Coordinates of C-alpha atoms and ligand atoms in Angstrom, one line a residue:
X209 CA 0.0 0.0 0.0
X210 CA 1.3 3.5 -0.8
X211 CA 0.0 6.7 1.0
X212 CA 0.7 10.3 0.6
X213 CA 0.5 12.6 3.8
X214 CA 0.0 16.2 2.8
X215 CA 1.2 18.7 5.4
X216 CA 4.3 17.6 7.3
X217 CA 3.8 19.3 10.7
X218 CA 3.1 17.7 14.1
X219 CA 0.3 15.6 12.8
X220 CA 1.5 14.9 9.2
X221 CA 5.0 13.9 10.2
X222 CA 3.9 11.6 13.1
X223 CA 1.2 10.1 10.9
X224 CA 3.5 9.4 7.9
X225 CA 6.3 8.1 10.3
X226 CA 4.0 5.7 12.1
X227 CA 2.5 4.3 8.9
X228 CA 6.0 3.8 7.6
X229 CA 6.9 2.1 10.9
X230 CA 4.4 -0.6 10.0
X231 CA 5.7 -1.2 6.5
X232 CA 3.6 1.1 4.5
X233 CA 5.2 3.2 1.8
X234 CA 4.7 6.9 2.7
X235 CA 5.5 10.2 1.0
X236 CA 5.2 13.2 3.3
X237 CA 4.5 16.3 1.3
X238 CA 4.8 20.0 2.4
X239 CA 4.9 23.3 0.5
X240 CA 7.7 24.5 2.9
X241 CA 10.8 23.6 0.9
X242 CA 13.1 24.3 3.8
X243 CA 11.3 21.9 6.0
X244 CA 11.5 19.3 3.4
X245 CA 15.2 20.1 2.9
X246 CA 15.8 19.7 6.6
X247 CA 14.1 16.5 6.7
X248 CA 16.3 15.2 4.0
X249 CA 19.2 16.1 6.2
X250 CA 17.5 14.4 9.2
X251 CA 16.5 17.7 10.9
X252 CA 13.1 17.6 12.2
X253 CA 10.9 20.7 12.3
X254 CA 9.4 19.8 15.7
X255 CA 10.4 18.2 19.0
X256 CA 8.5 15.0 19.7
X257 CA 10.1 12.3 21.9
X258 CA 11.3 9.3 20.0
X259 CA 10.3 10.8 16.5
X260 CA 13.8 11.6 15.2
X261 CA 15.0 8.0 15.6
X262 CA 11.8 6.6 14.0
X263 CA 12.1 9.0 11.0
X264 CA 15.8 8.1 10.5
X265 CA 15.0 4.3 10.6
X266 CA 12.2 4.5 8.2
X267 CA 14.0 6.8 5.8
X268 CA 17.0 4.3 5.8
X269 CA 14.6 1.5 5.1
X270 CA 13.3 3.4 2.1
X271 CA 9.7 3.4 3.3
X272 CA 9.5 7.1 4.3
X273 CA 10.1 10.0 1.7
X274 CA 9.8 13.7 1.9
X275 CA 9.0 15.9 -1.0
X276 CA 7.4 19.2 -2.2
X277 CA 6.1 17.5 -5.3
X278 CA 2.4 16.8 -4.6
X279 CA 1.7 15.7 -8.2
X280 CA 4.3 12.9 -8.1
X281 CA 3.1 11.5 -4.8
X282 CA -0.6 11.6 -5.6
X283 CA -0.2 9.8 -8.9
X284 CA 0.9 6.6 -7.1
X285 CA -1.1 6.6 -3.9
X286 CA -4.1 4.5 -2.6
X287 CA -4.8 6.8 0.3
X288 CA -4.1 10.6 0.5
X289 CA -4.2 12.2 3.9
X290 CA -4.8 16.0 4.3
X291 CA -2.9 17.0 7.5
X292 CA -2.4 20.7 6.9
X293 CA -3.3 23.4 9.5
X294 CA -6.7 24.7 10.0
X295 CA -6.1 27.9 11.9
X296 CA -8.8 30.2 13.3
X297 CA -10.0 32.8 10.9
X298 CA -10.7 36.3 12.2
X299 CA -14.2 35.3 13.2
X300 CA -13.0 32.1 15.1
X301 CA -14.2 29.6 12.5
X302 CA -11.6 27.0 11.1
X303 CA -9.8 28.6 8.0
X304 CA -10.3 25.9 5.4
X305 CA -8.2 27.4 2.6
X306 CA -5.2 25.1 3.1
X307 CA -7.4 22.0 3.2
X308 CA -9.4 22.9 0.1
X309 CA -6.1 24.0 -1.9
X310 CA -4.6 20.4 -1.2
X311 CA -7.9 18.8 -2.2
X312 CA -7.8 20.7 -5.5
X313 CA -4.2 19.7 -5.9
X314 CA -5.1 16.1 -5.3
X315 CA -8.0 16.3 -7.9
X316 CA -5.7 17.9 -10.5
X317 CA -3.1 15.0 -10.2
X318 CA -4.7 11.8 -9.2
X319 CA -4.9 9.1 -11.8
X320 CA -6.5 6.2 -10.1
X321 CA -9.0 5.4 -7.3
X322 CA -7.8 7.0 -4.2
X323 CA -9.3 7.6 -0.7
X324 CA -8.9 11.3 0.2
X325 CA -8.8 11.5 4.0
X326 CA -9.1 14.7 6.1
X327 CA -7.0 14.2 9.1
X328 CA -6.9 17.9 9.9
X329 CA -9.5 19.0 12.4
X330 CA -12.3 20.3 10.3
X331 CA -15.9 21.4 11.0
X332 CA -18.9 19.3 10.0
X333 CA -19.5 19.8 6.2
X334 CA -15.9 20.0 5.3
X335 CA -15.7 16.5 3.6
X336 CA -18.5 17.6 1.4
X337 CA -16.4 20.7 0.3
X338 CA -13.3 18.6 -0.3
X339 CA -15.5 16.2 -2.4
X340 CA -16.6 19.2 -4.3
X341 CA -13.1 20.4 -4.9
X342 CA -11.9 17.1 -6.1
X343 CA -14.9 16.6 -8.4
X344 CA -14.4 20.1 -9.9
X345 CA -10.7 19.5 -10.4
X346 CA -11.3 16.3 -12.1
X347 CA -14.0 17.7 -14.4
X348 CA -11.7 20.5 -15.5
X349 CA -9.3 17.8 -16.6
X350 CA -12.2 15.8 -18.2
X351 CA -11.0 12.9 -16.0
X352 CA -13.4 10.3 -15.0
X353 CA -11.7 8.8 -11.9
X354 CA -13.4 7.2 -9.0
X355 CA -12.5 8.5 -5.5
X356 CA -13.9 8.5 -1.9
X357 CA -13.7 11.0 0.8
X358 CA -13.2 9.9 4.3
X359 CA -12.8 11.7 7.7
X360 CA -10.2 10.4 10.2
X361 CA -9.6 12.9 12.9
X362 CA -6.4 12.6 14.9
X363 CA -6.3 12.3 18.6
X364 CA -2.6 12.2 19.3
X365 CA -1.2 14.3 22.2
X366 CA 2.0 16.2 21.5
X367 CA 4.7 14.9 23.8
X368 CA 3.2 11.3 23.5
X369 CA 2.2 11.4 19.9
X370 CA 4.0 8.1 18.8
X371 CA 2.6 6.1 21.5
X372 CA -0.9 7.7 20.9
X373 CA -0.6 6.8 17.1
X374 CA 0.9 3.3 17.4
X375 CA -1.5 2.4 20.4
X376 CA -4.5 4.5 19.9
X377 CA -7.5 4.5 22.4
X378 CA -9.6 4.4 19.3
X379 CA -9.5 5.2 15.6
X380 CA -12.5 7.0 14.3
X381 CA -13.2 6.9 10.6
X382 CA -16.1 8.7 8.9
X383 CA -16.8 7.0 5.5
X384 CA -19.7 7.0 2.9
X385 CA -18.8 3.8 0.9
X386 CA -17.9 0.1 1.6
X387 CA -14.9 0.5 -0.7
X388 CA -13.5 3.3 1.5
X389 CA -14.2 1.3 4.7
X390 CA -12.3 -1.6 3.3
X391 CA -9.3 0.4 2.3
X392 CA -9.3 2.2 5.7
X393 CA -9.7 -1.1 7.6
X394 CA -6.6 -2.5 5.6
X395 CA -4.5 0.5 6.4
X396 CA -5.2 0.7 10.1
X397 CA -5.1 -3.3 10.7
X398 CA -1.5 -3.1 12.1
X399 CA -2.6 -0.7 14.8
X400 CA -5.6 -2.8 15.9
X401 CA -3.8 -6.0 16.8
X402 CA -4.1 -5.2 20.5
X403 CA -7.8 -4.8 20.4
X404 CA -7.8 -1.1 19.9
X405 CA -11.2 -0.4 18.3
X406 CA -11.7 1.3 14.9
X407 CA -15.0 3.0 14.9
X408 CA -16.7 3.6 11.6
X409 CA -19.4 6.1 11.3
X410 CA -21.0 8.6 8.9
X411 CA -18.7 11.5 7.9
X412 CA -20.4 14.4 9.9
X413 CA -20.2 12.4 13.0
X414 CA -16.6 11.8 12.6
X415 CA -16.0 15.4 12.0
X416 CA -18.0 16.4 15.1
X417 CA -16.3 13.7 17.2
X418 CA -13.0 15.5 17.1
X419 CA -14.5 18.8 18.1
X420 CA -16.6 17.3 20.8
X421 CA -13.6 15.4 22.3
X422 CA -11.5 18.6 22.5
X423 CA -14.2 20.6 23.9
X424 CA -15.0 18.0 26.5
X425 CA -11.3 18.0 27.6
X426 CA -11.1 21.9 27.5
X427 CA -14.3 21.9 29.7
X428 CA -12.8 19.6 32.3
X429 CA -9.9 21.9 32.6
X430 CA -11.9 25.1 32.8
X431 CA -14.3 23.5 35.3
X432 CA -11.4 22.5 37.5
X433 CA -9.8 25.9 37.3
X434 CA -13.2 27.5 38.3
X435 CA -13.4 25.2 41.4
X436 CA -9.7 26.0 42.1
X437 CA -10.5 29.7 42.2
X438 CA -13.3 29.2 44.5
X439 CA -11.3 26.7 46.8
X440 CA -8.8 29.6 47.2
X441 CA -11.4 32.1 48.3
X442 CA -13.1 29.6 50.6
X443 CA -10.0 28.1 52.2
X444 CA -10.4 24.7 50.7
X445 CA -7.4 23.0 49.0
X446 CA -8.0 22.0 45.4
X447 CA -5.3 19.3 45.5
X448 CA -7.5 17.4 48.0
X449 CA -10.8 18.2 46.2
X450 CA -9.2 16.9 43.0
X451 CA -8.3 13.6 44.8
X452 CA -11.7 13.5 46.3
X453 CA -13.7 13.8 43.1
X454 CA -11.2 12.0 40.8
X455 CA -11.8 8.8 42.8
X456 CA -15.3 8.6 41.5
X457 CA -15.0 6.5 38.3
X458 CA -17.6 8.6 36.6
X459 CA -15.3 11.5 36.9
X460 CA -11.7 9.9 36.9
X461 CA -8.4 11.5 37.9
X462 CA -7.2 12.5 34.4
X463 CA -7.5 16.1 33.1
X464 CA -8.8 17.6 36.3
X465 CA -5.5 19.2 37.5
X466 CA -5.9 22.9 38.0
X467 CA -3.3 25.3 36.5
X468 CA -2.9 28.3 34.4
X469 CA -5.3 27.6 31.6
X470 CA -5.1 25.4 28.5
X471 CA -3.1 26.4 25.5
X472 CA -1.5 24.7 22.5
X473 CA -2.6 24.6 18.8
X474 CA -5.8 22.6 19.3
X475 CA -8.0 23.4 22.4
X476 CA -8.3 27.1 22.0
X477 CA -8.9 27.1 18.2
X478 CA -11.3 24.1 18.4
X479 CA -13.4 25.4 21.2
X480 CA -13.7 28.7 19.3
X481 CA -14.4 26.9 15.9
X482 CA -17.2 24.8 17.6
X483 CA -18.8 27.9 19.2
X484 CA -18.7 29.6 15.7
X485 CA -20.2 26.6 13.8
X486 CA -23.0 26.5 16.3
X487 CA -23.8 30.2 16.1
X488 CA -23.7 30.0 12.2
X489 CA -26.3 27.4 12.6
X490 CA -28.5 29.3 15.0
X491 CA -27.4 27.6 18.2
X492 CA -25.4 28.9 21.2
X493 CA -22.9 26.7 22.9
X494 CA -23.3 28.2 26.4
X495 CA -21.0 25.8 28.2
X496 CA -18.3 26.3 25.8
X497 CA -18.5 30.1 25.9
X498 CA -18.0 29.8 29.7
X499 CA -15.1 27.4 29.2
X500 CA -13.4 30.0 26.9
X501 CA -13.9 32.9 29.3
X502 CA -12.6 30.9 32.3
X503 CA -9.6 29.9 30.2
X504 CA -8.7 33.5 29.2
X505 CA -9.0 34.7 32.8
X506 CA -7.0 31.8 34.1
X507 CA -4.0 32.6 31.9
X508 CA -3.7 35.7 34.0
X509 CA -4.0 34.2 37.5
X510 CA -0.3 33.5 38.0
X511 CA 0.6 37.1 37.0
X512 CA -2.1 38.5 39.4
X513 CA -0.5 36.5 42.4
X514 CA 2.8 38.0 41.4
X515 CA 1.5 41.5 41.2
X516 CA -0.5 41.1 44.6
X517 CA 2.6 39.7 46.4
X518 CA 4.8 42.7 45.3
X519 CA 2.0 45.3 45.9
X520 CA 1.7 46.0 42.3
X521 CA 5.4 47.3 42.2
X522 CA 6.9 45.0 39.5
X523 CA 9.0 47.7 37.5
X524 CA 12.7 46.8 37.8
X525 CA 12.0 43.4 39.3
X526 CA 13.5 40.2 37.7
X527 CA 11.5 37.0 37.4
X528 CA 12.8 33.5 36.6
X529 CA 10.3 31.6 34.4
X530 CA 10.7 27.7 34.4
X531 CA 8.9 26.3 31.2
X532 CA 7.7 28.1 28.2
X533 CA 6.0 25.4 26.0
X534 CA 2.2 25.1 26.6
X535 CA 2.8 21.7 28.1
X536 CA 5.8 19.4 28.8
X537 CA 7.5 17.2 26.2
X538 CA 6.8 19.5 23.3
X539 CA 8.4 22.7 21.8
X540 CA 4.9 24.0 20.8
X541 CA 4.6 27.5 21.9
X542 CA 1.1 28.1 20.2
X543 CA -1.2 29.9 22.6
X544 CA 1.1 29.0 25.5
X545 CA 0.1 30.7 28.9
X546 CA 3.8 31.6 29.4
X547 CA 3.4 34.2 26.6
X548 CA 0.5 35.9 28.4
X549 CA 2.3 35.9 31.7
X550 CA 5.6 37.0 30.2
X551 CA 4.0 39.9 28.2
X552 CA 2.3 41.2 31.4
X553 CA 5.5 41.2 33.3
X554 CA 7.4 42.9 30.6
X555 CA 4.6 45.5 30.3
X556 CA 5.0 46.2 34.0
X557 CA 8.8 47.0 33.4
X558 CA 10.0 43.6 34.8
X559 CA 12.7 41.6 33.2
X560 CA 12.4 37.7 32.7
X561 CA 15.0 35.1 32.6
X562 CA 13.4 32.0 31.2
X563 CA 14.5 28.4 30.9
X564 CA 12.8 25.5 28.9
X565 CA 14.4 22.2 28.0
X566 CA 13.2 22.4 24.3
X567 CA 11.0 25.3 23.5
X568 CA 13.4 28.3 23.8
X569 CA 14.1 28.5 20.1
X570 CA 10.4 28.5 19.3
X571 CA 9.9 31.1 22.0
X572 CA 12.3 33.4 20.4
X573 CA 9.8 33.8 17.5
X574 CA 7.5 35.6 19.6
X575 CA 9.4 36.9 22.5
X576 CA 12.9 37.6 20.6
X577 CA 15.5 39.3 22.7
X578 CA 13.0 40.9 25.0
X579 CA 13.8 38.2 27.7
X580 CA 16.9 36.3 28.4
X581 CA 17.3 32.6 27.9
X582 CA 19.2 30.7 30.5
X583 CA 21.3 27.6 29.8
X584 CA 19.8 25.8 32.6
X585 CA 17.0 26.1 35.2
X586 CA 19.5 27.4 37.9
X587 CA 21.0 30.2 35.6
X588 CA 17.6 31.7 35.3
X589 CA 17.3 32.1 39.0
X590 CA 20.4 34.2 39.6
X591 CA 19.3 37.4 41.4
X592 CA 15.6 36.9 40.4
X593 CA 13.1 38.3 42.9
X594 CA 10.9 35.2 42.3
X595 CA 10.6 32.0 40.4
X596 CA 7.5 31.2 38.3
X597 CA 6.9 27.7 37.4
X598 CA 5.0 27.8 34.2
X599 CA 5.3 24.4 32.5
X600 CA 5.6 21.2 34.7
X601 CA 8.6 19.7 32.9
X602 CA 9.7 16.5 35.0
X603 CA 13.2 18.2 35.6
X604 CA 11.5 20.9 37.5
X605 CA 9.7 18.6 39.9
X606 CA 12.3 18.1 42.5
X607 CA 15.1 20.7 42.4
X608 CA 17.4 21.4 45.4
X609 CA 15.4 24.0 47.2
X610 CA 18.5 25.0 49.1
X611 CA 20.2 26.1 45.8
X612 CA 17.0 27.7 44.6
X613 CA 16.8 29.7 47.8
X614 CA 20.4 30.7 47.5
X615 CA 20.3 31.9 44.0
X616 CA 17.0 33.9 44.2
X617 CA 17.1 37.3 45.7
X618 CA 14.0 36.5 47.7
X619 CA 12.7 33.0 48.6
X620 CA 9.4 33.3 46.5
X621 CA 7.9 30.7 44.2
X622 CA 4.8 31.2 42.2
X623 CA 3.7 27.7 41.1
X624 CA 1.2 27.6 38.2
X625 CA 1.2 23.8 38.1
X626 CA 1.0 22.8 41.8
X627 CA 4.0 20.6 41.5
X628 CA 5.4 21.4 45.0
X629 CA 4.4 20.6 48.4
X630 CA 3.1 23.8 50.2
X631 CA 3.9 22.6 53.6
X632 CA 7.5 21.5 52.7
X633 CA 8.3 24.8 51.1
X634 CA 6.7 26.9 53.9
X635 CA 8.8 24.8 56.3
X636 CA 12.0 25.8 54.6
X637 CA 11.2 29.6 54.4
X638 CA 9.7 30.0 51.1
X639 CA 6.6 32.2 50.2
X640 CA 4.8 29.6 48.1
X641 CA 1.9 30.6 46.0
X642 CA 0.0 27.9 43.9
X643 CA -3.3 27.6 42.2
X644 CA -6.5 26.7 44.2
X645 CA -4.8 26.7 47.8
X646 CA -5.0 29.7 49.9
X647 CA -1.6 31.1 50.6
X648 CA -0.9 30.4 54.3
X649 CA 2.1 32.7 55.0
X650 CA 1.8 36.3 55.7
X651 CA 1.8 38.6 52.7
X652 CA 4.3 41.5 52.9
X653 CA 2.3 44.8 53.9
Ligands
NAD1937 N1 -0.8 19.4 16.8 C1 -1.7 18.6 17.4 O1 -1.5 18.2 18.4 C2 -3.0 18.1 16.6 C3 -3.6 17.0 17.1 C4 -4.8 16.6 16.4 C5 -5.2 17.2 15.3 N2 -4.5 18.3 14.9 C6 -5.1 18.9 13.6 O2 -4.2 18.6 12.6 C7 -4.0 19.7 11.7 C8 -2.6 19.9 11.5 O3 -2.0 20.4 12.7 P1 -0.4 20.6 13.0 O4 -0.2 20.9 14.4 O5 0.2 19.4 12.4 O6 -0.1 21.8 12.0 P2 1.3 22.3 11.5 O7 1.2 23.8 11.5 O8 2.3 21.8 12.5 O9 1.6 21.6 10.2 C9 0.9 21.9 9.1 C10 1.8 21.8 7.9 O10 1.0 21.8 6.6 C11 1.9 22.5 5.7 N3 1.0 23.1 4.6 C12 0.2 24.1 4.5 N4 -0.4 24.2 3.3 C13 0.1 23.2 2.5 C14 -0.1 22.8 1.1 N5 -1.1 23.3 0.4 N6 0.4 21.6 0.8 C15 1.3 21.0 1.6 N7 1.7 21.4 2.9 C16 1.0 22.4 3.4 C17 2.6 23.5 6.5 O11 3.7 24.0 5.8 C18 3.0 22.9 7.8 O12 4.2 22.2 7.7 C19 -4.9 20.8 12.2 O13 -6.1 20.9 11.7 C20 -4.9 20.7 13.6 O14 -6.1 21.1 14.3 C21 -3.4 18.8 15.5

């Protein structure tokens, strides 16, 4: 079987590489010549644990190729995945111009039956638009070639993408013909050997499933942040409340950690897009609007704690920031809460020294030289007035607090991810602020 994956970003590169890993011949296509040139040299455009080694293995085996030549790849493939970006347009709806441009390109070049699969996250109705683009492009050529369109939303998590792809909780495929179902079953068979289900459904339901999944996860996060804020006001400890409710199997322990708001390339844009889709169809997503509002406010909570602690006088202060990426094990900075916090600190005349194990290069695209980038977590602390923990990278979980206390000007920690033990830190003289737990020490007057 031969496939083409169009769009070689987080999703496309992982998808293509994992299909190659199980023996399928894959060409990953991108319009970004530099990205493809780098991939030919073994330089990956993203950080994803384990991916570099897997790419190199499959390239060496001749199963994984990279190219900017869509026409060549499409001529030969049984399945073409569309995995390009669907960024939010100005009104919040998913911008489909990249998806539809690829569909057109496929229609202009295919010369045999092919299943064209949307893997990008796209609103209900997009497969129909893709179908039309393909049909129009074929008609223009006077070509009478059969094809099917399918929807196969991707559920991988950045930072655990390979495992998620190779051992998926489930694979969702929207189809409208038995032939497409048969092709997709064959393609995914190697991933189903351990009993992971493939769920076939109609195309609109598959398209909606992805938005519903991300919206549900975003809802859990915002709900818990709302509870955390109330805990803080009422003198309850959200860490205890989390354990208390998580033990109920109907609720579960995952995705109920309070923090400083969700970020990344998916939740913010997908929640927005679903709200927009609903409103365009005369329905108001009341829960999701609240989810979004809570999240926007939550991104400012850590800054507010900093400001309160220092009596609003942040000018001339220096802050150490640990973690920049929107979550650990990725270099993805899209919609990262760190950006909101750092911009607010800079606007107050503070300086920032940041450290992140992999995201500093990406962070430079938006923050440039307006902050300093430390070579290790401890360098960031030197002479800082406080430490802000923004991303819960494993290496930040158990630092030597003796060293942290010595390097900081003041023993003050703002922990946006609740990774430390408040009692332990208080015991060794730190002013420790976290999320959803009332600060027990006395605030400076
Ligand atoms: N990143 C995630 O964790 C994740 C998870 C699930 C689903 N998704 C969805 O998958 C889609 C892709 O997301 P991503 O994070 O991989 O995006 P990305 O920005 O990392 O990659 C998109 C790639 O598509 C390329 N591209 C754009 N137009 C092209 C064209 N006409 N031909 C060929 N290549 C083209 C870009 O150059 C880029 O390399 C989005 O719809 C996203 O919502 C993302």
